[in-house]
XYZ file of C-alpha atoms in Angstrom:
351
model
C 41.393 7.225 15.903
C 39.088 4.324 15.099
C 40.027 2.173 12.116
C 36.415 0.979 11.790
C 34.484 3.188 9.297
C 31.215 1.964 10.803
C 32.306 3.198 14.255
C 33.428 6.538 12.772
C 30.077 6.995 11.073
C 28.326 6.266 14.366
C 30.457 8.913 16.100
C 29.652 11.540 13.418
C 25.924 10.902 13.751
C 26.049 11.321 17.517
C 22.747 11.177 19.409
C 20.735 10.806 16.196
C 21.907 7.186 16.163
C 19.444 6.462 18.959
C 16.274 7.381 17.083
C 15.688 3.859 15.739
C 13.664 3.132 18.880
C 10.916 5.213 20.421
C 11.449 7.501 23.363
C 8.832 5.463 25.226
C 7.520 2.022 24.388
C 3.773 1.536 23.976
C 2.031 0.166 27.057
C -0.309 -2.057 25.017
C 0.773 -5.384 23.455
C 1.633 -5.114 19.761
C -0.632 -6.865 17.266
C 1.504 -8.864 14.845
C -1.011 -9.840 12.179
C -2.312 -7.701 9.284
C -4.235 -8.204 6.068
C -3.518 -5.393 3.610
C -6.089 -5.166 0.826
C -3.595 -3.731 -1.646
C -5.317 -1.526 -4.228
C -3.559 -0.616 -7.490
C -1.892 2.838 -7.537
C -2.980 4.126 -4.139
C 0.260 4.040 -2.126
C -0.095 0.359 -1.277
C 3.528 -0.416 -2.148
C 4.849 1.953 0.505
C 2.348 0.744 3.087
C 2.993 -2.870 2.115
C 6.732 -2.358 2.488
C 6.224 -1.053 6.044
C 4.092 -4.058 6.972
C 6.376 -6.542 5.199
C 9.429 -5.189 7.023
C 7.684 -5.575 10.379
C 6.888 -9.224 9.715
C 10.198 -10.010 8.033
C 12.266 -8.651 10.926
C 10.296 -10.808 13.375
C 10.294 -13.978 11.257
C 6.498 -14.065 11.090
C 4.477 -15.949 8.479
C 3.128 -14.612 5.179
C 0.373 -15.738 2.846
C 2.307 -16.014 -0.428
C 1.109 -16.450 -4.022
C 1.862 -19.422 -6.246
C 2.407 -17.112 -9.203
C 5.508 -14.996 -9.681
C 3.894 -11.737 -10.774
C 3.911 -9.928 -7.452
C 0.216 -10.697 -6.856
C -2.188 -13.581 -6.289
C -4.254 -12.737 -9.341
C -7.021 -10.526 -10.694
C -9.948 -12.555 -9.363
C -11.249 -12.708 -5.800
C -8.891 -14.365 -3.325
C -9.208 -18.110 -2.880
C -7.003 -20.426 -0.775
C -5.939 -22.387 -3.870
C -3.920 -19.305 -4.913
C -1.531 -19.882 -2.009
C 1.977 -21.236 -2.405
C 1.353 -23.310 0.704
C -1.543 -23.687 3.127
C -1.314 -22.258 6.662
C -0.878 -24.182 9.877
C -3.611 -24.216 12.511
C -2.733 -20.676 13.660
C -3.130 -19.113 10.227
C -0.800 -16.694 8.464
C 0.312 -13.488 10.171
C 0.429 -11.273 7.068
C -1.175 -10.937 3.645
C 0.231 -8.003 1.651
C -0.003 -9.035 -1.995
C -2.359 -7.724 -4.707
C -5.635 -9.629 -4.996
C -9.280 -8.487 -5.083
C -10.603 -8.514 -1.519
C -12.587 -11.515 -0.299
C -12.784 -11.422 3.482
C -14.542 -14.749 4.149
C -11.849 -16.689 2.271
C -9.016 -14.564 3.679
C -10.316 -14.967 7.200
C -10.115 -18.727 6.796
C -6.339 -18.683 6.256
C -5.319 -15.800 8.530
C -4.522 -15.480 12.213
C -7.747 -14.891 14.153
C -6.316 -11.643 15.584
C -5.477 -10.133 12.178
C -6.410 -6.524 11.564
C -7.758 -5.639 8.114
C -6.534 -2.424 6.494
C -6.451 -0.812 3.071
C -5.436 2.489 1.494
C -7.411 4.512 -1.055
C -6.693 7.566 -3.169
C -8.472 10.646 -4.516
C -10.009 9.410 -7.824
C -8.739 12.141 -10.170
C -5.072 11.584 -9.323
C -5.691 7.831 -9.195
C -7.036 7.861 -12.760
C -4.090 9.778 -14.224
C -1.533 7.816 -12.216
C -3.024 4.505 -13.411
C -3.174 5.578 -17.056
C 0.454 6.702 -16.933
C 1.852 3.772 -14.944
C 0.159 1.082 -17.050
C 0.769 3.004 -20.314
C -2.896 2.517 -21.060
C -3.099 5.038 -23.867
C -0.235 3.348 -25.699
C -1.671 -0.135 -25.172
C -5.073 0.918 -26.518
C -3.484 2.845 -29.388
C -5.469 5.947 -28.537
C -4.077 9.161 -30.112
C -3.560 12.537 -28.527
C -1.873 14.075 -25.511
C -3.829 13.214 -22.365
C -2.243 16.122 -20.518
C -3.746 18.556 -23.043
C -7.028 20.224 -22.198
C -8.064 19.601 -25.793
C -7.671 15.822 -25.387
C -10.768 13.814 -26.347
C -11.281 12.246 -22.942
C -14.823 11.113 -23.722
C -13.562 8.959 -26.600
C -10.743 7.568 -24.463
C -13.141 6.564 -21.689
C -15.412 4.884 -24.229
C -12.493 2.810 -25.474
C -11.547 1.834 -21.923
C -15.152 0.715 -21.353
C -14.818 -1.788 -24.220
C -11.612 -3.258 -22.762
C -11.809 -6.258 -20.414
C -8.170 -6.316 -19.313
C -7.363 -5.757 -15.639
C -5.432 -2.542 -16.298
C -8.561 -1.063 -17.893
C -10.598 -2.069 -14.854
C -8.089 -0.279 -12.625
C -9.093 3.060 -14.189
C -12.866 2.407 -14.050
C -13.976 2.392 -10.392
C -10.853 0.302 -9.883
C -10.603 0.937 -6.158
C -14.076 -0.475 -5.605
C -13.134 -3.388 -7.875
C -10.117 -4.239 -5.720
C -12.319 -4.028 -2.620
C -14.650 -6.712 -3.928
C -17.075 -4.919 -6.247
C -16.231 -7.233 -9.138
C -18.839 -6.200 -11.709
C -17.737 -2.669 -12.520
C -19.419 -2.648 -15.927
C -22.829 -1.798 -14.492
C -23.880 0.997 -12.174
C -24.816 0.215 -8.595
C -28.003 1.758 -7.267
C -27.645 4.476 -4.663
C -28.942 2.081 -1.998
C -26.629 -0.675 -3.196
C -23.613 1.624 -3.106
C -24.489 2.821 0.375
C -24.787 -0.786 1.551
C -21.406 -1.605 -0.025
C -19.713 1.292 1.784
C -21.169 0.167 5.083
C -19.910 -3.370 4.390
C -16.405 -2.063 3.656
C -16.524 -0.042 6.871
C -17.492 -3.214 8.735
C -14.835 -5.342 7.012
C -11.885 -3.049 7.706
C -10.349 -1.897 10.958
C -8.765 1.080 9.172
C -8.981 2.674 5.728
C -5.944 4.877 5.143
C -5.907 7.820 2.713
C -2.930 8.272 0.384
C -3.190 12.078 0.465
C -2.841 11.984 4.273
C -0.363 9.139 4.474
C 1.540 10.186 7.596
C -1.676 11.031 9.426
C -3.049 7.627 8.453
C 0.098 5.878 9.702
C -0.354 7.402 13.142
C -3.820 5.845 13.263
C -2.271 2.550 12.147
C 0.297 2.867 14.931
C -2.491 3.200 17.476
C -4.495 0.333 15.962
C -1.532 -2.060 15.953
C 0.216 -0.667 19.025
C 3.448 -0.464 17.041
C 6.397 1.848 17.638
C 7.334 4.872 15.564
C 10.346 2.943 14.312
C 8.040 0.313 12.833
C 6.331 2.946 10.676
C 9.379 4.597 9.146
C 9.462 4.466 5.374
C 10.946 5.594 2.088
C 8.277 6.256 -0.548
C 7.887 3.511 -3.157
C 6.868 4.410 -6.726
C 5.844 7.881 -5.542
C 5.558 10.007 -8.662
C 3.248 12.887 -9.473
C 1.275 12.452 -12.681
C 2.007 16.123 -13.415
C -1.337 16.806 -15.120
C -3.595 19.792 -14.603
C -6.955 18.645 -15.976
C -9.608 21.068 -17.116
C -12.833 21.458 -15.159
C -14.592 19.502 -17.909
C -12.113 16.619 -17.636
C -12.455 16.591 -13.848
C -16.226 16.402 -14.220
C -15.941 13.519 -16.703
C -13.555 11.530 -14.484
C -15.736 12.039 -11.410
C -18.747 10.770 -13.339
C -16.719 7.885 -14.793
C -15.338 6.901 -11.388
C -18.475 7.795 -9.469
C -18.268 4.824 -7.102
C -14.605 5.474 -6.324
C -15.421 9.128 -5.734
C -18.163 8.251 -3.221
C -15.800 5.720 -1.626
C -13.131 8.392 -1.189
C -15.542 10.971 0.238
C -16.958 8.447 2.704
C -13.637 7.227 4.092
C -11.932 10.598 3.980
C -14.662 11.691 6.373
C -14.235 8.651 8.635
C -10.449 9.202 8.699
C -10.854 12.682 10.135
C -13.441 11.431 12.603
C -10.857 8.946 13.879
C -8.232 11.698 14.026
C -10.584 13.876 16.074
C -10.938 11.038 18.593
C -7.183 10.322 18.721
C -6.369 12.901 21.358
C -4.262 16.065 21.759
C -0.938 14.419 20.854
C -1.943 13.681 17.242
C -0.145 16.568 15.498
C 2.928 16.056 17.674
C 2.992 12.364 16.778
C 2.740 13.126 13.051
C 5.645 15.554 13.291
C 7.693 13.063 15.289
C 7.237 10.429 12.579
C 8.252 12.908 9.866
C 11.328 13.973 11.836
C 12.349 10.342 12.323
C 11.927 9.694 8.588
C 14.067 12.717 7.726
C 16.806 11.750 10.190
C 16.812 8.153 9.036
C 17.098 9.245 5.403
C 20.076 11.384 6.430
C 21.679 8.463 8.262
C 21.158 6.088 5.344
C 22.561 8.646 2.890
C 25.583 9.171 5.149
C 26.126 5.421 5.316
C 25.973 5.174 1.507
C 28.589 7.918 1.191
C 30.897 6.354 3.767
C 33.581 3.778 3.007
C 31.819 1.165 5.092
C 30.450 -1.616 2.884
C 29.949 -4.415 5.391
C 26.886 -5.582 7.299
C 25.534 -3.904 10.390
C 22.294 -2.980 12.106
C 21.963 0.352 10.313
C 22.874 -1.125 6.913
C 20.218 -3.829 7.304
C 17.639 -1.295 8.437
C 18.358 1.040 5.502
C 18.262 -1.811 2.992
C 14.911 -2.986 4.318
C 13.534 0.555 4.206
C 14.400 0.715 0.500
C 12.959 -2.708 -0.292
C 9.630 -2.687 -2.130
C 6.910 -5.248 -1.425
C 7.746 -7.377 -4.465
C 11.383 -8.121 -3.436
C 10.155 -8.982 0.072
C 7.571 -11.376 -1.370
C 10.057 -12.944 -3.798
C 12.598 -13.572 -1.067
C 9.959 -15.108 1.182
C 8.636 -17.293 -1.662
C 12.141 -18.570 -2.370
C 12.727 -19.430 1.284
C 9.396 -21.260 1.617
C 9.897 -23.121 -1.679
C 13.376 -24.263 -0.639
C 12.190 -25.355 2.798
C 9.234 -27.360 1.460
C 10.722 -28.414 -1.896
C 8.104 -26.529 -3.914
C 8.281 -25.595 -7.600
C 7.999 -21.851 -8.299
C 6.385 -20.560 -11.491
C 8.170 -18.152 -13.833
C 6.949 -14.569 -14.003
C 5.100 -13.403 -17.085
C 6.452 -9.906 -17.646
C 3.697 -8.854 -20.053
C 1.235 -6.463 -18.462
C -1.288 -6.413 -21.307
């Protein structure tokens, strides 16, 4: 009998231990540089964690913010927001919240970087944002937003008078994060169409939160990564639990008209890409889901075992559970120590 609990755990798991790596390695060279335009409340934390883990495990370079709030800021990205400037090759990864500004980002990133983002259906995005940022409480607006009798029109009017970033998140906030900075005025139909075409040109892939696993398979193909690289545990994944009335749905669609058109446009392009993927698409999606389920089982078994020391599986499980912010904080600390830089203190106030 083995006296090593780690070895005993490995024996109990049997062949499932091998599923960290793919059955077959991709034949194309992996791309190791990504810019994630991280939009508030769209699943960006889970996607960012996947990308951060990939870079962290390979000791690649990250564009990191000076500030300690988990993001660069609420204005368009500029190089002066960086903790340090890149070398001649540019940074490999940018995964931190900041309104998208491709010309400035391109100037600090690796020339081979792929640009990706993830968007969400606007109704669920609105309710998730209101709940997460406690917007009703901050604005002091009465009533139960989950009630069909809630005065949503009055609430939206109050949001419109608010200039704080968390108000902007609920008012065409996805377009705001993608570089449409003036969300107080309506864009003409032609202007909106031009903006969508520009976003399509700027990004190599726009993922959809509702079809997260399907989107990840497209990301796998784009980056030529392995299934192992795309495994994840959901971060901050909570249902808003609301069932809005038809009238409320109509109001939110009108309120977030630009986000709604954005979602419809890129939901369509996602399925066009899926149609071109090839016959193995559904099989690949299922394989990723099976790997996620088996890895969750392995990590749970490890937690329940007596083994507390380091090891390949322990490190992998810990990194799977790590959100973007802890990754960024650890990287900032390492860079600051290496270059003798002063880090700012986080302001915990959201409003």
